[in-house]
mmCIF file of C-alpha atoms and ligand atoms in Angstrom:
data_model
loop_
_atom_site.group_PDB
_atom_site.id
_atom_site.type_symbol
_atom_site.label_atom_id
_atom_site.label_comp_id
_atom_site.label_asym_id
_atom_site.label_seq_id
_atom_site.Cartn_x
_atom_site.Cartn_y
_atom_site.Cartn_z
ATOM 1 C CA MET G 12 -43.660 -74.809 37.979
ATOM 2 C CA LYS G 13 -42.692 -72.343 35.265
ATOM 3 C CA ILE G 14 -44.542 -71.819 32.008
ATOM 4 C CA ARG G 15 -43.201 -73.868 29.097
ATOM 5 C CA GLU G 16 -41.368 -72.322 26.187
ATOM 6 C CA ILE G 17 -42.449 -73.303 22.723
ATOM 7 C CA THR G 18 -40.700 -73.136 19.363
ATOM 8 C CA LEU G 19 -42.763 -71.468 16.682
ATOM 9 C CA GLY G 20 -42.226 -74.017 13.937
ATOM 10 C CA SER G 21 -39.428 -73.413 11.457
ATOM 11 C CA THR G 22 -39.008 -69.787 12.576
ATOM 12 C CA GLY G 23 -37.025 -71.129 15.522
ATOM 13 C CA ILE G 24 -38.589 -68.386 17.668
ATOM 14 C CA ARG G 25 -38.550 -69.528 21.274
ATOM 15 C CA THR G 26 -41.094 -67.888 23.516
ATOM 16 C CA PRO G 27 -43.111 -68.602 26.630
ATOM 17 C CA GLN G 28 -46.496 -69.873 25.432
ATOM 18 C CA ASN G 29 -48.180 -66.620 26.418
ATOM 19 C CA GLY G 30 -48.276 -64.009 23.656
ATOM 20 C CA PHE G 31 -49.639 -60.471 23.635
ATOM 21 C CA GLY G 32 -52.371 -59.611 21.142
ATOM 22 C CA ALA G 33 -52.133 -55.869 20.572
ATOM 23 C CA LEU G 34 -55.456 -55.170 18.862
ATOM 24 C CA PRO G 35 -57.301 -53.981 22.015
ATOM 25 C CA ILE G 36 -54.639 -51.460 23.099
ATOM 26 C CA GLN G 37 -55.984 -49.256 20.306
ATOM 27 C CA ARG G 38 -58.766 -48.431 22.748
ATOM 28 C CA ASP G 39 -56.354 -47.346 25.514
ATOM 29 C CA ASP G 40 -54.826 -43.915 25.828
ATOM 30 C CA ALA G 41 -51.098 -43.890 25.095
ATOM 31 C CA ASP G 42 -49.972 -43.796 28.757
ATOM 32 C CA THR G 43 -52.159 -46.747 29.717
ATOM 33 C CA ALA G 44 -51.045 -48.748 26.685
ATOM 34 C CA VAL G 45 -47.379 -48.083 27.455
ATOM 35 C CA GLN G 46 -47.853 -49.152 31.079
ATOM 36 C CA ILE G 47 -49.594 -52.348 30.003
ATOM 37 C CA LEU G 48 -46.945 -53.203 27.401
ATOM 38 C CA ARG G 49 -44.079 -52.525 29.826
ATOM 39 C CA ARG G 50 -45.740 -54.664 32.447
ATOM 40 C CA ALA G 51 -46.281 -57.446 29.872
ATOM 41 C CA TYR G 52 -42.591 -57.417 29.018
ATOM 42 C CA GLY G 53 -41.557 -57.167 32.668
ATOM 43 C CA GLY G 54 -43.864 -60.079 33.446
ATOM 44 C CA GLY G 55 -42.169 -62.301 30.875
ATOM 45 C CA MET G 56 -44.124 -61.856 27.646
ATOM 46 C CA ILE G 57 -41.832 -61.511 24.651
ATOM 47 C CA PHE G 58 -44.093 -62.225 21.658
ATOM 48 C CA PHE G 59 -46.207 -59.261 20.508
ATOM 49 C CA ASP G 60 -48.619 -59.427 17.594
ATOM 50 C CA THR G 61 -50.037 -56.300 15.996
ATOM 51 C CA ALA G 62 -51.137 -55.071 12.547
ATOM 52 C CA ARG G 63 -50.960 -52.040 10.332
ATOM 53 C CA ALA G 64 -54.763 -52.101 10.447
ATOM 54 C CA TYR G 65 -54.924 -51.715 14.254
ATOM 55 C CA SER G 66 -54.735 -47.895 14.105
ATOM 56 C CA ASP G 67 -52.096 -46.748 16.636
ATOM 57 C CA SER G 68 -51.283 -50.161 18.133
ATOM 58 C CA GLU G 69 -47.885 -50.338 16.411
ATOM 59 C CA GLU G 70 -47.047 -46.833 17.510
ATOM 60 C CA LYS G 71 -47.806 -47.672 21.144
ATOM 61 C CA ILE G 72 -45.618 -50.767 20.939
ATOM 62 C CA GLY G 73 -42.793 -48.669 19.495
ATOM 63 C CA LEU G 74 -43.224 -46.151 22.280
ATOM 64 C CA ALA G 75 -43.205 -48.790 25.007
ATOM 65 C CA LEU G 76 -40.716 -51.366 23.817
ATOM 66 C CA ALA G 77 -38.170 -49.759 21.476
ATOM 67 C CA ASP G 78 -35.440 -49.959 24.120
ATOM 68 C CA VAL G 79 -35.898 -53.739 24.509
ATOM 69 C CA ARG G 80 -36.379 -54.430 20.808
ATOM 70 C CA ASN G 81 -33.742 -57.149 20.683
ATOM 71 C CA GLN G 82 -35.253 -59.013 23.633
ATOM 72 C CA ILE G 83 -38.690 -59.417 22.043
ATOM 73 C CA PHE G 84 -40.360 -60.767 18.911
ATOM 74 C CA LEU G 85 -42.598 -58.506 16.868
ATOM 75 C CA ALA G 86 -45.197 -59.832 14.463
ATOM 76 C CA THR G 87 -47.236 -57.464 12.340
ATOM 77 C CA LYS G 88 -49.379 -57.738 9.241
ATOM 78 C CA SER G 89 -50.574 -55.915 6.172
ATOM 79 C CA ARG G 90 -53.893 -56.003 4.383
ATOM 80 C CA ALA G 91 -52.252 -54.783 1.171
ATOM 81 C CA ARG G 92 -53.408 -56.529 -1.969
ATOM 82 C CA ASN G 93 -50.532 -55.481 -4.238
ATOM 83 C CA PRO G 94 -46.733 -55.586 -3.786
ATOM 84 C CA ARG G 95 -46.250 -51.818 -3.764
ATOM 85 C CA ASP G 96 -48.728 -51.299 -0.911
ATOM 86 C CA LEU G 97 -47.257 -54.284 0.932
ATOM 87 C CA ARG G 98 -43.811 -52.689 0.923
ATOM 88 C CA GLN G 99 -45.239 -49.308 1.865
ATOM 89 C CA ASP G 100 -47.151 -50.854 4.768
ATOM 90 C CA LEU G 101 -44.006 -52.527 6.045
ATOM 91 C CA GLU G 102 -42.059 -49.267 5.881
ATOM 92 C CA THR G 103 -44.811 -47.566 7.894
ATOM 93 C CA SER G 104 -44.874 -50.444 10.401
ATOM 94 C CA LEU G 105 -41.108 -50.271 10.872
ATOM 95 C CA GLN G 106 -41.289 -46.563 11.490
ATOM 96 C CA LYS G 107 -44.193 -46.850 13.956
ATOM 97 C CA LEU G 108 -42.614 -49.790 15.761
ATOM 98 C CA ARG G 109 -39.296 -47.902 15.914
ATOM 99 C CA THR G 110 -37.308 -50.797 14.522
ATOM 100 C CA ASP G 111 -35.572 -51.802 11.293
ATOM 101 C CA TYR G 112 -36.964 -55.340 11.109
ATOM 102 C CA VAL G 113 -39.998 -57.355 12.131
ATOM 103 C CA ASP G 114 -39.693 -60.980 13.143
ATOM 104 C CA VAL G 115 -42.865 -62.167 11.428
ATOM 105 C CA PHE G 116 -44.564 -60.259 8.626
ATOM 106 C CA GLN G 117 -47.969 -61.617 7.717
ATOM 107 C CA PHE G 118 -50.471 -61.232 4.931
ATOM 108 C CA HIS G 119 -53.487 -60.078 6.936
ATOM 109 C CA GLN G 120 -56.846 -61.783 6.459
ATOM 110 C CA ALA G 121 -55.735 -63.412 3.236
ATOM 111 C CA GLU G 122 -58.455 -64.560 0.888
ATOM 112 C CA GLN G 123 -56.011 -66.762 -0.981
ATOM 113 C CA CYS G 124 -52.741 -68.587 -0.454
ATOM 114 C CA TYR G 125 -50.271 -66.335 -2.270
ATOM 115 C CA ALA G 126 -47.642 -68.413 -4.053
ATOM 116 C CA PRO G 127 -44.679 -67.691 -6.344
ATOM 117 C CA GLY G 128 -45.749 -67.357 -9.957
ATOM 118 C CA ASP G 129 -49.460 -66.839 -9.210
ATOM 119 C CA GLY G 130 -49.367 -63.514 -11.055
ATOM 120 C CA THR G 131 -49.888 -61.313 -7.975
ATOM 121 C CA ASP G 132 -46.144 -60.910 -7.169
ATOM 122 C CA MET G 133 -47.169 -60.800 -3.504
ATOM 123 C CA TYR G 134 -45.107 -63.749 -2.359
ATOM 124 C CA GLU G 135 -42.134 -62.583 -4.428
ATOM 125 C CA GLU G 136 -42.314 -59.200 -2.687
ATOM 126 C CA MET G 137 -42.268 -60.922 0.704
ATOM 127 C CA GLU G 138 -39.150 -62.826 -0.377
ATOM 128 C CA LYS G 139 -37.491 -59.579 -1.416
ATOM 129 C CA LEU G 140 -38.301 -57.997 1.954
ATOM 130 C CA LYS G 141 -36.798 -61.019 3.643
ATOM 131 C CA ALA G 142 -33.652 -60.886 1.491
ATOM 132 C CA GLU G 143 -33.321 -57.205 2.402
ATOM 133 C CA GLY G 144 -33.388 -58.142 6.098
ATOM 134 C CA LYS G 145 -36.532 -56.135 6.806
ATOM 135 C CA ILE G 146 -38.475 -59.209 7.843
ATOM 136 C CA CYS G 147 -37.219 -62.464 9.319
ATOM 137 C CA HIS G 148 -40.122 -64.801 8.584
ATOM 138 C CA ILE G 149 -43.075 -64.895 6.201
ATOM 139 C CA GLY G 150 -46.458 -65.511 7.790
ATOM 140 C CA ILE G 151 -50.097 -65.317 6.853
ATOM 141 C CA THR G 152 -53.434 -64.939 8.612
ATOM 142 C CA THR G 153 -56.836 -66.033 7.439
ATOM 143 C CA HIS G 154 -60.277 -66.847 8.803
ATOM 144 C CA LYS G 155 -61.154 -69.276 6.068
ATOM 145 C CA ILE G 156 -60.513 -72.895 6.843
ATOM 146 C CA GLY G 157 -60.164 -73.902 3.176
ATOM 147 C CA VAL G 158 -57.558 -71.198 2.572
ATOM 148 C CA ALA G 159 -55.793 -72.140 5.814
ATOM 149 C CA GLU G 160 -55.563 -75.772 4.733
ATOM 150 C CA GLU G 161 -54.165 -74.738 1.373
ATOM 151 C CA ILE G 162 -51.586 -72.556 3.128
ATOM 152 C CA VAL G 163 -50.346 -75.423 5.273
ATOM 153 C CA ALA G 164 -50.171 -77.799 2.322
ATOM 154 C CA SER G 165 -48.191 -75.234 0.289
ATOM 155 C CA ASP G 166 -45.230 -75.290 2.715
ATOM 156 C CA LEU G 167 -44.561 -71.678 1.716
ATOM 157 C CA TYR G 168 -45.197 -70.051 5.068
ATOM 158 C CA GLU G 169 -43.448 -70.270 8.405
ATOM 159 C CA THR G 170 -46.455 -69.238 10.458
ATOM 160 C CA LEU G 171 -50.205 -69.428 10.119
ATOM 161 C CA GLN G 172 -52.451 -67.248 12.233
ATOM 162 C CA TYR G 173 -55.976 -68.555 12.617
ATOM 163 C CA PRO G 174 -58.763 -68.462 15.244
ATOM 164 C CA PHE G 175 -58.232 -71.232 17.780
ATOM 165 C CA SER G 176 -59.709 -71.914 21.188
ATOM 166 C CA TYR G 177 -61.100 -74.856 23.109
ATOM 167 C CA LEU G 178 -64.305 -74.430 21.125
ATOM 168 C CA ALA G 179 -62.417 -75.432 17.974
ATOM 169 C CA ALA G 180 -64.107 -77.848 15.620
ATOM 170 C CA GLU G 181 -62.488 -81.133 14.586
ATOM 171 C CA ARG G 182 -61.364 -79.595 11.300
ATOM 172 C CA ASP G 183 -59.581 -76.781 13.166
ATOM 173 C CA LEU G 184 -57.820 -79.306 15.384
ATOM 174 C CA ASP G 185 -56.705 -81.166 12.255
ATOM 175 C CA LEU G 186 -55.374 -77.896 10.867
ATOM 176 C CA VAL G 187 -53.276 -77.284 13.975
ATOM 177 C CA ALA G 188 -51.963 -80.843 13.837
ATOM 178 C CA ALA G 189 -51.087 -80.403 10.145
ATOM 179 C CA CYS G 190 -49.101 -77.273 10.983
ATOM 180 C CA ARG G 191 -47.084 -79.296 13.456
ATOM 181 C CA GLU G 192 -46.397 -81.986 10.845
ATOM 182 C CA HIS G 193 -45.269 -79.285 8.415
ATOM 183 C CA ASN G 194 -43.062 -77.654 11.071
ATOM 184 C CA MET G 195 -45.095 -74.505 10.793
ATOM 185 C CA GLY G 196 -45.678 -72.143 13.697
ATOM 186 C CA PHE G 197 -49.311 -71.604 14.651
ATOM 187 C CA ILE G 198 -50.354 -68.220 16.036
ATOM 188 C CA ALA G 199 -53.680 -68.683 17.793
ATOM 189 C CA MET G 200 -55.948 -65.657 17.624
ATOM 190 C CA LYS G 201 -59.252 -65.435 19.475
ATOM 191 C CA GLY G 202 -58.194 -67.839 22.209
ATOM 192 C CA LEU G 203 -61.266 -66.633 24.124
ATOM 193 C CA ALA G 204 -63.480 -67.039 21.053
ATOM 194 C CA GLY G 205 -64.071 -63.297 20.755
ATOM 195 C CA GLY G 206 -65.272 -62.959 24.361
ATOM 196 C CA LEU G 207 -67.488 -66.033 24.547
ATOM 197 C CA ILE G 208 -65.015 -67.898 26.731
ATOM 198 C CA ASN G 209 -64.763 -66.304 30.138
ATOM 199 C CA ASP G 210 -62.518 -68.843 31.864
ATOM 200 C CA SER G 211 -58.878 -67.882 31.295
ATOM 201 C CA HIS G 212 -57.693 -70.852 33.364
ATOM 202 C CA ALA G 213 -59.392 -73.328 31.025
ATOM 203 C CA ALA G 214 -58.366 -71.353 27.921
ATOM 204 C CA PHE G 215 -54.731 -71.417 28.987
ATOM 205 C CA ALA G 216 -54.801 -75.074 30.064
ATOM 206 C CA PHE G 217 -56.185 -76.052 26.667
ATOM 207 C CA MET G 218 -53.206 -74.483 24.862
ATOM 208 C CA ASN G 219 -50.775 -75.974 27.372
ATOM 209 C CA GLN G 220 -51.023 -79.498 25.981
ATOM 210 C CA PRO G 221 -48.164 -81.464 24.417
ATOM 211 C CA GLN G 222 -49.702 -81.550 20.937
ATOM 212 C CA PHE G 223 -49.768 -77.741 20.862
ATOM 213 C CA ASP G 224 -46.075 -77.133 21.447
ATOM 214 C CA HIS G 225 -45.854 -75.124 18.198
ATOM 215 C CA VAL G 226 -48.784 -72.853 19.137
ATOM 216 C CA ILE G 227 -48.485 -69.346 20.544
ATOM 217 C CA PRO G 228 -51.778 -67.876 21.758
ATOM 218 C CA ILE G 229 -51.916 -64.089 21.478
ATOM 219 C CA TRP G 230 -54.326 -63.030 24.193
ATOM 220 C CA GLY G 231 -55.981 -59.716 23.401
ATOM 221 C CA VAL G 232 -55.274 -57.342 26.275
ATOM 222 C CA GLN G 233 -56.858 -53.962 26.922
ATOM 223 C CA ARG G 234 -56.737 -53.655 30.710
ATOM 224 C CA MET G 235 -54.085 -54.241 33.307
ATOM 225 C CA ARG G 236 -56.274 -56.667 35.237
ATOM 226 C CA GLU G 237 -56.694 -58.831 32.113
ATOM 227 C CA LEU G 238 -52.941 -58.823 31.628
ATOM 228 C CA GLU G 239 -52.347 -59.850 35.239
ATOM 229 C CA GLU G 240 -54.575 -62.897 34.701
ATOM 230 C CA TRP G 241 -52.334 -64.063 31.866
ATOM 231 C CA LEU G 242 -49.103 -63.155 33.644
ATOM 232 C CA ALA G 243 -50.110 -65.249 36.649
ATOM 233 C CA PHE G 244 -49.662 -68.311 34.425
ATOM 234 C CA MET G 245 -45.967 -67.501 33.933
ATOM 235 C CA GLU G 246 -45.120 -68.967 37.324
ATOM 236 C CA ASN G 247 -48.169 -71.123 37.714
ATOM 237 C CA PRO G 248 -49.346 -72.435 34.342
ATOM 238 C CA ALA G 249 -52.855 -73.875 34.229
ATOM 239 C CA GLU G 250 -52.939 -77.506 33.213
ATOM 240 C CA MET G 251 -55.539 -79.763 31.702
ATOM 241 C CA ASP G 252 -57.266 -81.723 34.462
ATOM 242 C CA GLU G 253 -60.716 -83.056 35.229
ATOM 243 C CA SER G 254 -62.135 -79.704 36.336
ATOM 244 C CA VAL G 255 -60.879 -78.006 33.161
ATOM 245 C CA ARG G 256 -62.318 -80.808 31.043
ATOM 246 C CA GLN G 257 -65.669 -80.227 32.713
ATOM 247 C CA VAL G 258 -65.615 -76.481 32.004
ATOM 248 C CA ILE G 259 -64.726 -77.127 28.377
ATOM 249 C CA GLY G 260 -67.383 -79.823 28.063
ATOM 250 C CA GLN G 261 -70.086 -77.514 29.451
ATOM 251 C CA ASP G 262 -69.067 -74.610 27.245
ATOM 252 C CA LYS G 263 -68.972 -76.804 24.172
ATOM 253 C CA GLU G 264 -72.446 -78.001 24.942
ATOM 254 C CA GLU G 265 -73.752 -74.481 25.461
ATOM 255 C CA LEU G 266 -71.969 -73.083 22.419
ATOM 256 C CA SER G 267 -72.439 -75.913 20.003
ATOM 257 C CA GLY G 268 -73.989 -75.348 16.619
ATOM 258 C CA ASP G 269 -74.083 -72.067 14.786
ATOM 259 C CA PHE G 270 -72.861 -69.176 16.824
ATOM 260 C CA CYS G 271 -71.320 -65.881 15.883
ATOM 261 C CA ARG G 272 -67.637 -65.551 16.833
ATOM 262 C CA GLY G 273 -67.757 -61.757 16.725
ATOM 263 C CA CYS G 274 -65.006 -61.455 14.099
ATOM 264 C CA GLY G 275 -66.751 -58.657 12.175
ATOM 265 C CA TYR G 276 -65.745 -59.871 8.716
ATOM 266 C CA CYS G 277 -69.335 -59.484 7.578
ATOM 267 C CA MET G 278 -69.292 -55.729 8.202
ATOM 268 C CA PRO G 279 -70.056 -52.976 7.417
ATOM 269 C CA CYS G 280 -73.775 -53.465 7.115
ATOM 270 C CA PRO G 281 -75.618 -51.021 4.824
ATOM 271 C CA GLN G 282 -78.161 -50.503 7.606
ATOM 272 C CA GLY G 283 -75.475 -49.772 10.188
ATOM 273 C CA ILE G 284 -76.235 -52.882 12.245
ATOM 274 C CA THR G 285 -73.397 -53.849 14.585
ATOM 275 C CA ILE G 286 -73.620 -57.418 13.388
ATOM 276 C CA ASN G 287 -70.605 -58.824 15.249
ATOM 277 C CA GLN G 288 -72.240 -58.058 18.599
ATOM 278 C CA CYS G 289 -75.940 -58.163 17.778
ATOM 279 C CA ALA G 290 -75.701 -61.632 16.229
ATOM 280 C CA ARG G 291 -74.468 -63.066 19.525
ATOM 281 C CA ILE G 292 -75.879 -60.735 22.138
ATOM 282 C CA GLY G 293 -78.035 -63.443 23.697
ATOM 283 C CA LEU G 294 -74.866 -65.393 24.511
ATOM 284 C CA MET G 295 -73.001 -62.323 25.663
ATOM 285 C CA VAL G 296 -75.780 -61.294 28.058
ATOM 286 C CA ARG G 297 -75.578 -64.695 29.691
ATOM 287 C CA ARG G 298 -71.803 -65.052 29.688
ATOM 288 C CA ALA G 299 -70.491 -61.510 30.224
ATOM 289 C CA PRO G 300 -71.627 -58.956 32.832
ATOM 290 C CA SER G 301 -75.154 -58.382 31.615
ATOM 291 C CA GLU G 302 -75.644 -54.752 32.706
ATOM 292 C CA ASP G 303 -73.346 -53.678 29.861
ATOM 293 C CA TRP G 304 -75.265 -55.579 27.236
ATOM 294 C CA LEU G 305 -78.650 -54.455 28.520
ATOM 295 C CA SER G 306 -77.713 -50.763 28.486
ATOM 296 C CA GLU G 307 -79.670 -48.214 26.476
ATOM 297 C CA HIS G 308 -76.848 -48.166 23.961
ATOM 298 C CA TRP G 309 -77.281 -51.873 23.186
ATOM 299 C CA GLN G 310 -81.042 -51.624 23.253
ATOM 300 C CA ARG G 311 -80.760 -48.974 20.529
ATOM 301 C CA GLU G 312 -78.286 -51.134 18.596
ATOM 302 C CA MET G 313 -80.667 -54.099 18.771
ATOM 303 C CA GLU G 314 -83.512 -51.890 17.508
ATOM 304 C CA LYS G 315 -81.512 -51.462 14.300
ATOM 305 C CA VAL G 316 -81.778 -55.199 13.652
ATOM 306 C CA ARG G 317 -85.408 -54.523 12.695
ATOM 307 C CA THR G 318 -84.175 -52.434 9.749
ATOM 308 C CA CYS G 319 -82.338 -55.364 8.130
ATOM 309 C CA ILE G 320 -83.155 -55.449 4.422
ATOM 310 C CA HIS G 321 -81.979 -59.054 4.056
ATOM 311 C CA CYS G 322 -79.422 -58.196 1.405
ATOM 312 C CA ASN G 323 -77.407 -61.213 2.642
ATOM 313 C CA SER G 324 -74.095 -59.465 2.153
ATOM 314 C CA CYS G 325 -73.220 -60.460 5.733
ATOM 315 C CA SER G 326 -73.910 -64.167 5.372
ATOM 316 C CA PHE G 327 -72.027 -64.150 2.081
ATOM 317 C CA GLN G 328 -68.920 -62.824 3.838
ATOM 318 C CA CYS G 329 -69.174 -64.871 7.014
ATOM 319 C CA PRO G 330 -66.236 -67.313 7.122
ATOM 320 C CA TYR G 331 -68.321 -69.651 9.299
ATOM 321 C CA ASP G 332 -71.127 -69.921 6.738
ATOM 322 C CA LEU G 333 -73.683 -68.576 9.180
ATOM 323 C CA ASP G 334 -77.149 -67.500 8.137
ATOM 324 C CA THR G 335 -76.420 -64.129 9.720
ATOM 325 C CA PRO G 336 -79.765 -62.365 9.079
ATOM 326 C CA ALA G 337 -81.605 -65.289 10.683
ATOM 327 C CA LEU G 338 -79.155 -65.297 13.582
ATOM 328 C CA LEU G 339 -79.767 -61.588 14.108
ATOM 329 C CA GLN G 340 -83.526 -62.095 14.241
ATOM 330 C CA ARG G 341 -83.110 -64.992 16.674
ATOM 331 C CA ASN G 342 -80.935 -62.837 18.906
ATOM 332 C CA LEU G 343 -83.432 -59.986 18.714
ATOM 333 C CA ARG G 344 -86.221 -62.264 19.963
ATOM 334 C CA ASP G 345 -83.944 -63.674 22.642
ATOM 335 C CA TYR G 346 -82.870 -60.200 23.717
ATOM 336 C CA GLU G 347 -86.431 -58.955 23.953
ATOM 337 C CA ALA G 348 -87.338 -61.927 26.118
ATOM 338 C CA ILE G 349 -84.371 -61.249 28.422
ATOM 339 C CA LEU G 350 -85.313 -57.574 28.675
ATOM 340 C CA ALA G 351 -88.925 -58.465 29.418
ATOM 341 C CA GLY G 352 -87.705 -60.898 32.102
ATOM 342 C CA GLN G 353 -85.502 -58.227 33.599
ATOM 343 C CA LYS G 354 -88.395 -55.744 33.655
ATOM 344 C CA SER G 355 -90.627 -58.175 35.463
ATOM 345 C CA VAL G 356 -87.883 -58.741 38.075
ATOM 346 C CA GLU G 357 -87.500 -54.945 38.476
ATOM 347 C CA ASP G 358 -91.280 -54.506 38.828
ATOM 348 C CA HIS G 359 -91.279 -57.241 41.393
ATOM 349 C CA LEU G 360 -88.490 -55.527 43.356
ATOM 350 C CA THR G 361 -90.309 -52.169 43.167
ATOM 351 C CA LEU G 362 -93.541 -53.682 44.417
ATOM 352 C CA HIS G 363 -91.848 -55.192 47.441
HETATM 353 S S1 SF4 Z 671 -78.644 -58.921 5.559
HETATM 354 FE FE1 SF4 Z 671 -79.261 -57.368 7.019
HETATM 355 S S2 SF4 Z 671 -77.688 -57.444 8.606
HETATM 356 FE FE2 SF4 Z 671 -76.842 -58.476 6.826
HETATM 357 S S3 SF4 Z 671 -75.699 -56.876 5.742
HETATM 358 FE FE3 SF4 Z 671 -77.755 -56.961 4.838
HETATM 359 S S4 SF4 Z 671 -78.929 -55.435 5.977
HETATM 360 FE FE4 SF4 Z 671 -77.075 -55.848 7.174
HETATM 361 S S1 SF4 Z 672 -71.773 -63.318 11.537
HETATM 362 FE FE1 SF4 Z 672 -69.939 -64.427 10.876
HETATM 363 S S2 SF4 Z 672 -68.614 -62.867 9.970
HETATM 364 FE FE2 SF4 Z 672 -70.168 -61.798 11.132
HETATM 365 S S3 SF4 Z 672 -69.221 -61.438 13.108
HETATM 366 FE FE3 SF4 Z 672 -70.384 -63.338 13.272
HETATM 367 S S4 SF4 Z 672 -68.937 -64.965 12.801
HETATM 368 FE FE4 SF4 Z 672 -68.014 -63.059 12.094
#
């Protein structure tokens, strides 16, 4: 069975429900990124999401895909907070992407739902860019559920980009359903919950449900082997069944309550603490290959948690209302216990 195609709300964009999130290719060298992007296109992906803020991600996309520009959809975004910078960002994006239009142009990480007449002129500038043919559709991304709900209710946007995975809370599910009712495309970022979900089969099967036929997940891809996992679903899409339900049920149980999604919106920290990893390292050690997280580098990073001055700037900025300093201390204790456990196992192995 082939993967299904979805329509991204009122944009009319038709795409296999398997999008490419181009944030991680920043960390690849240019040759590797180009190979990955070409393979993604060759394997059937046609929806690519990037951002002005993702350093050279746009440039790599331009390098890899300029010759197939009309066969693909490009979504990018700007963190500009005034109309002049918004226009300038788009011009830069167009140049880097080697194109004269983007399919979806999004306000990046919006703190508010820009609307005509709100005094910012931001929405008006988007409309001008659209009238000039430089962008086809107006989109917006946010991490704040209240802002996201306001955006949907406004009916001003054709797409909303928001974190969405099978760990979604009831309110998030309602948001996705509301988008569908408003004929709005939903671009799902963090479909693996920032690395906490390690089962791509279950993650894909969750999206591949009838009620999400307006949702395009943009899987973040840095390595060819990750890409191949997603491409395998093109011919053989994972579906929701009893075994997937069990995986999701177990993960929800393990990850219920307050946990850090790793988004990094609380950073930078004045003490240089890598909050978006340190506040969830206990989970990562258990769920991702632990040697990486137990390395000297991460031991040093966790040491920094002790220097926290409890200024609370992180918890103030956390879109999930987490008590971040407390979470960091909890993870530090957890981490120390894991390290101590590991040492005792190593001692045991040495003795025998
Ligand atoms: S409370 Fe601690 S971790 Fe959070 S920003 Fe302040 S110093 Fe950094
Ligand atoms: S503490 Fe909150 S803002 Fe910071 S990385 Fe975690 S989820 Fe994101």
